[in-house]
PDB file of C-alpha atoms in Angstrom:
ATOM      1  CA  MET H 390     -26.421 -50.589  -6.094  1.00 40.00           C
ATOM      2  CA  ALA H 391     -25.848 -46.969  -7.072  1.00 39.00           C
ATOM      3  CA  PHE H 392     -28.445 -44.416  -8.078  1.00 37.00           C
ATOM      4  CA  ASP H 393     -27.265 -42.755 -11.285  1.00 41.00           C
ATOM      5  CA  ARG H 394     -30.053 -40.582 -12.488  1.00 42.00           C
ATOM      6  CA  PHE H 395     -33.436 -39.349 -11.394  1.00 39.00           C
ATOM      7  CA  HIS H 396     -35.920 -37.823 -13.837  1.00 40.00           C
ATOM      8  CA  SER H 397     -39.404 -36.649 -13.023  1.00 37.00           C
ATOM      9  CA  SER H 398     -42.177 -35.042 -15.015  1.00 38.00           C
ATOM     10  CA  ALA H 399     -45.945 -34.782 -14.687  1.00 38.00           C
ATOM     11  CA  SER H 400     -46.484 -37.971 -16.705  1.00 39.00           C
ATOM     12  CA  SER H 401     -43.531 -40.133 -15.701  1.00 41.00           C
ATOM     13  CA  LEU H 402     -40.997 -40.863 -13.028  1.00 44.00           C
ATOM     14  CA  LEU H 403     -37.807 -42.622 -14.042  1.00 47.00           C
ATOM     15  CA  LEU H 404     -35.071 -43.783 -11.736  1.00 47.00           C
ATOM     16  CA  THR H 405     -31.953 -45.331 -13.234  1.00 47.00           C
ATOM     17  CA  ILE H 406     -29.809 -47.570 -11.061  1.00 46.00           C
ATOM     18  CA  THR H 407     -26.582 -49.411 -11.737  1.00 49.00           C
ATOM     19  CA  VAL H 408     -26.521 -52.944 -10.425  1.00 53.00           C
ATOM     20  CA  PRO H 409     -23.162 -54.736 -10.469  1.00 50.00           C
ATOM     21  CA  LYS H 410     -23.706 -58.300 -11.593  1.00 60.00           C
ATOM     22  CA  THR H 411     -21.202 -61.094 -11.902  1.00 68.00           C
ATOM     23  CA  ARG H 412     -22.201 -63.420 -14.725  1.00 72.00           C
ATOM     24  CA  ARG H 413     -20.906 -66.975 -14.756  1.00 82.00           C
ATOM     25  CA  ILE H 414     -21.149 -69.489 -17.574  1.00 85.00           C
ATOM     26  CA  PHE H 415     -20.722 -72.996 -16.226  1.00 90.00           C
ATOM     27  CA  ASP H 416     -21.507 -75.648 -18.813  1.00 92.00           C
ATOM     28  CA  LEU H 417     -23.481 -76.894 -21.794  1.00 92.00           C
ATOM     29  CA  ASN H 418     -24.791 -80.439 -21.783  1.00 91.00           C
ATOM     30  CA  ASN H 419     -26.533 -82.868 -24.190  1.00 89.00           C
ATOM     31  CA  ILE H 420     -24.339 -81.887 -27.151  1.00 87.00           C
ATOM     32  CA  PRO H 421     -24.984 -84.389 -29.969  1.00 83.00           C
ATOM     33  CA  LEU H 422     -21.386 -84.472 -31.269  1.00 76.00           C
ATOM     34  CA  VAL H 423     -18.577 -85.889 -29.180  1.00 76.00           C
ATOM     35  CA  SER H 424     -15.686 -84.037 -30.807  1.00 82.00           C
ATOM     36  CA  GLY H 425     -14.744 -80.459 -31.510  1.00 90.00           C
ATOM     37  CA  THR H 426     -14.844 -77.343 -29.381  1.00 93.00           C
ATOM     38  CA  SER H 427     -17.548 -75.007 -28.166  1.00 93.00           C
ATOM     39  CA  TYR H 428     -17.714 -71.451 -26.863  1.00 95.00           C
ATOM     40  CA  VAL H 429     -20.342 -68.888 -25.889  1.00 95.00           C
ATOM     41  CA  LYS H 430     -20.574 -65.340 -27.228  1.00 95.00           C
ATOM     42  CA  TRP H 431     -22.662 -62.894 -25.178  1.00 93.00           C
ATOM     43  CA  HIS H 432     -23.777 -59.283 -25.419  1.00 92.00           C
ATOM     44  CA  LEU H 433     -26.225 -56.715 -24.118  1.00 90.00           C
ATOM     45  CA  PRO H 434     -28.238 -55.599 -27.173  1.00 92.00           C
ATOM     46  CA  SER H 435     -29.081 -52.262 -25.533  1.00 86.00           C
ATOM     47  CA  SER H 436     -25.407 -51.256 -25.337  1.00 85.00           C
ATOM     48  CA  THR H 437     -22.629 -50.581 -27.833  1.00 86.00           C
ATOM     49  CA  SER H 438     -19.938 -50.544 -25.134  1.00 85.00           C
ATOM     50  CA  ALA H 439     -17.123 -53.062 -25.577  1.00 86.00           C
ATOM     51  CA  GLU H 440     -17.432 -54.081 -21.903  1.00 85.00           C
ATOM     52  CA  HIS H 441     -20.984 -55.277 -22.621  1.00 86.00           C
ATOM     53  CA  ARG H 442     -19.911 -58.075 -24.937  1.00 90.00           C
ATOM     54  CA  GLY H 443     -17.532 -60.981 -24.701  1.00 92.00           C
ATOM     55  CA  ARG H 444     -16.978 -64.688 -25.128  1.00 93.00           C
ATOM     56  CA  THR H 445     -15.752 -67.688 -23.273  1.00 93.00           C
ATOM     57  CA  SER H 446     -12.650 -69.606 -24.222  1.00 94.00           C
ATOM     58  CA  LYS H 447     -12.974 -72.496 -26.670  1.00 94.00           C
ATOM     59  CA  GLU H 448     -13.237 -75.715 -24.692  1.00 94.00           C
ATOM     60  CA  VAL H 449     -13.146 -79.321 -25.878  1.00 93.00           C
ATOM     61  CA  ILE H 450     -16.378 -81.325 -25.946  1.00 92.00           C
ATOM     62  CA  ARG H 451     -16.047 -84.362 -23.673  1.00 91.00           C
ATOM     63  CA  GLU H 452     -18.787 -86.946 -23.189  1.00 90.00           C
ATOM     64  CA  HIS H 453     -21.422 -84.670 -24.818  1.00 91.00           C
ATOM     65  CA  LYS H 454     -20.605 -81.804 -22.441  1.00 93.00           C
ATOM     66  CA  VAL H 455     -18.487 -78.628 -22.342  1.00 94.00           C
ATOM     67  CA  THR H 456     -17.399 -76.941 -19.121  1.00 94.00           C
ATOM     68  CA  TRP H 457     -16.165 -73.362 -18.774  1.00 92.00           C
ATOM     69  CA  ALA H 458     -14.763 -71.447 -15.819  1.00 87.00           C
ATOM     70  CA  TYR H 459     -15.933 -68.097 -17.192  1.00 89.00           C
ATOM     71  CA  GLU H 460     -16.790 -65.188 -14.936  1.00 87.00           C
ATOM     72  CA  LYS H 461     -17.382 -61.523 -15.810  1.00 85.00           C
ATOM     73  CA  LEU H 462     -18.311 -58.576 -13.579  1.00 81.00           C
ATOM     74  CA  LEU H 463     -20.893 -56.683 -15.579  1.00 77.00           C
ATOM     75  CA  PRO H 464     -22.339 -53.351 -14.395  1.00 77.00           C
ATOM     76  CA  VAL H 465     -25.906 -53.148 -15.707  1.00 77.00           C
ATOM     77  CA  ARG H 466     -28.168 -50.082 -15.749  1.00 77.00           C
ATOM     78  CA  LEU H 467     -31.782 -50.789 -14.925  1.00 79.00           C
ATOM     79  CA  THR H 468     -34.570 -48.228 -15.048  1.00 82.00           C
ATOM     80  CA  ILE H 469     -37.560 -48.134 -12.713  1.00 82.00           C
ATOM     81  CA  ASP H 470     -40.706 -46.575 -14.159  1.00 82.00           C
ATOM     82  CA  ARG H 471     -43.357 -44.537 -12.366  1.00 83.00           C
ATOM     83  CA  ASN H 472     -45.205 -47.720 -11.314  1.00 84.00           C
ATOM     84  CA  GLY H 473     -42.111 -49.126  -9.606  1.00 80.00           C
ATOM     85  CA  THR H 474     -41.523 -51.723 -12.325  1.00 82.00           C
ATOM     86  CA  LEU H 475     -38.048 -52.486 -13.606  1.00 83.00           C
ATOM     87  CA  GLN H 476     -37.780 -52.096 -17.355  1.00 85.00           C
ATOM     88  CA  GLU H 477     -36.361 -55.045 -19.293  1.00 87.00           C
ATOM     89  CA  SER H 478     -32.631 -55.355 -19.839  1.00 86.00           C
ATOM     90  CA  GLU H 479     -31.716 -58.351 -21.961  1.00 90.00           C
ATOM     91  CA  ILE H 480     -28.523 -60.329 -22.270  1.00 90.00           C
ATOM     92  CA  HIS H 481     -28.080 -62.694 -25.211  1.00 94.00           C
ATOM     93  CA  PHE H 482     -25.932 -65.825 -25.244  1.00 94.00           C
ATOM     94  CA  GLU H 483     -25.028 -67.501 -28.558  1.00 96.00           C
ATOM     95  CA  VAL H 484     -23.548 -70.994 -28.291  1.00 95.00           C
ATOM     96  CA  MET H 485     -21.099 -71.936 -31.048  1.00 94.00           C
ATOM     97  CA  GLN H 486     -19.527 -75.271 -31.963  1.00 92.00           C
ATOM     98  CA  GLU H 487     -16.448 -75.875 -34.094  1.00 90.00           C
ATOM     99  CA  TYR H 488     -15.449 -79.237 -35.520  1.00 85.00           C
ATOM    100  CA  SER H 489     -13.350 -80.688 -38.343  1.00 78.00           C
ATOM    101  CA  SER H 490     -15.116 -81.918 -41.451  1.00 69.00           C
ATOM    102  CA  GLY H 491     -12.458 -83.484 -43.602  1.00 69.00           C
ATOM    103  CA  ALA H 492      -9.676 -81.035 -44.394  1.00 69.00           C
ATOM    104  CA  ARG H 493     -11.445 -77.890 -43.208  1.00 75.00           C
ATOM    105  CA  GLY H 494     -13.075 -76.749 -40.018  1.00 78.00           C
ATOM    106  CA  GLU H 495     -16.783 -76.015 -39.646  1.00 86.00           C
ATOM    107  CA  ARG H 496     -18.531 -73.596 -37.296  1.00 89.00           C
ATOM    108  CA  ILE H 497     -22.220 -73.825 -36.441  1.00 89.00           C
ATOM    109  CA  ILE H 498     -24.559 -72.027 -34.064  1.00 92.00           C
ATOM    110  CA  LEU H 499     -25.978 -74.574 -31.632  1.00 93.00           C
ATOM    111  CA  GLY H 500     -28.562 -72.168 -30.226  1.00 94.00           C
ATOM    112  CA  ASN H 501     -29.301 -69.027 -28.240  1.00 96.00           C
ATOM    113  CA  VAL H 502     -30.431 -68.084 -24.761  1.00 95.00           C
ATOM    114  CA  ARG H 503     -32.016 -64.704 -24.027  1.00 95.00           C
ATOM    115  CA  LEU H 504     -32.458 -63.550 -20.442  1.00 90.00           C
ATOM    116  CA  ASN H 505     -34.095 -60.485 -18.922  1.00 87.00           C
ATOM    117  CA  LEU H 506     -31.690 -59.311 -16.205  1.00 82.00           C
ATOM    118  CA  ALA H 507     -34.454 -57.333 -14.467  1.00 80.00           C
ATOM    119  CA  GLU H 508     -36.019 -60.660 -13.430  1.00 78.00           C
ATOM    120  CA  TYR H 509     -32.959 -61.468 -11.313  1.00 72.00           C
ATOM    121  CA  VAL H 510     -32.926 -58.415  -9.074  1.00 71.00           C
ATOM    122  CA  ASP H 511     -33.688 -59.730  -5.569  1.00 60.00           C
ATOM    123  CA  ALA H 512     -34.717 -63.067  -7.076  1.00 50.00           C
ATOM    124  CA  GLY H 513     -33.281 -64.983  -4.144  1.00 49.00           C
ATOM    125  CA  GLY H 514     -30.886 -67.854  -4.565  1.00 48.00           C
ATOM    126  CA  ASP H 515     -28.721 -69.759  -2.152  1.00 49.00           C
ATOM    127  CA  GLY H 516     -28.772 -67.097   0.581  1.00 49.00           C
ATOM    128  CA  ASP H 517     -25.603 -65.391  -0.648  1.00 57.00           C
ATOM    129  CA  GLY H 518     -27.253 -63.763  -3.650  1.00 59.00           C
ATOM    130  CA  ASN H 519     -26.099 -66.536  -6.007  1.00 71.00           C
ATOM    131  CA  ILE H 520     -28.601 -67.558  -8.665  1.00 78.00           C
ATOM    132  CA  THR H 521     -27.752 -70.497 -10.926  1.00 84.00           C
ATOM    133  CA  ARG H 522     -30.164 -71.881 -13.493  1.00 88.00           C
ATOM    134  CA  ARG H 523     -30.133 -74.145 -16.515  1.00 93.00           C
ATOM    135  CA  TYR H 524     -31.789 -72.867 -19.722  1.00 93.00           C
ATOM    136  CA  LEU H 525     -32.987 -74.829 -22.746  1.00 94.00           C
ATOM    137  CA  MET H 526     -31.480 -73.259 -25.837  1.00 93.00           C
ATOM    138  CA  GLN H 527     -33.779 -71.381 -28.209  1.00 94.00           C
ATOM    139  CA  ASP H 528     -33.546 -71.389 -32.014  1.00 93.00           C
ATOM    140  CA  SER H 529     -31.940 -74.814 -31.730  1.00 91.00           C
ATOM    141  CA  LYS H 530     -32.513 -78.256 -33.212  1.00 89.00           C
ATOM    142  CA  ILE H 531     -31.024 -79.963 -30.156  1.00 89.00           C
ATOM    143  CA  ASN H 532     -32.083 -80.211 -26.516  1.00 90.00           C
ATOM    144  CA  SER H 533     -28.908 -78.825 -24.988  1.00 93.00           C
ATOM    145  CA  THR H 534     -29.113 -76.701 -21.863  1.00 93.00           C
ATOM    146  CA  LEU H 535     -26.791 -73.870 -20.854  1.00 94.00           C
ATOM    147  CA  LYS H 536     -26.036 -73.405 -17.147  1.00 92.00           C
ATOM    148  CA  VAL H 537     -25.660 -69.723 -16.248  1.00 89.00           C
ATOM    149  CA  GLY H 538     -25.240 -68.141 -12.855  1.00 83.00           C
ATOM    150  CA  GLY H 539     -24.958 -64.742 -11.343  1.00 72.00           C
ATOM    151  CA  LEU H 540     -24.170 -62.922  -8.165  1.00 54.00           C
ATOM    152  CA  ASN H 541     -26.361 -59.964  -7.364  1.00 54.00           C
ATOM    153  CA  GLY H 542     -24.357 -56.965  -6.331  1.00 48.00           C
TER     154      GLY H 542
END
């Protein structure tokens, strides 16, 4: 954790820190179709930097499940306000599925997951700083869950 900036005034106190985070995308389960491919696009809405967006590889759906070995080291800036509260810093995951429908391919959005990274600072885990959780997709008509993990830096 590195302290980047310190700002103080009579009404506020802001401290900005950079927290290196390794994000891992493990799998998606309970996919209704048994054929095609799936991938996850992700981004930090608060940033326009190219390093704050990416996507997994396209992997084949097998037995209603997709598995990725995706890992990305992602430096994230978090701000602490005068009350000692971390301000929100969201990351969005969009899960896509591609499949063949006759002669042409189709692409659909299976759902989204939105996480507040500030909730994972010192959130515990397996003792090594690893936090892995499964999230029910939002804006989705299916009950698939996305398994995401992270390593606090």
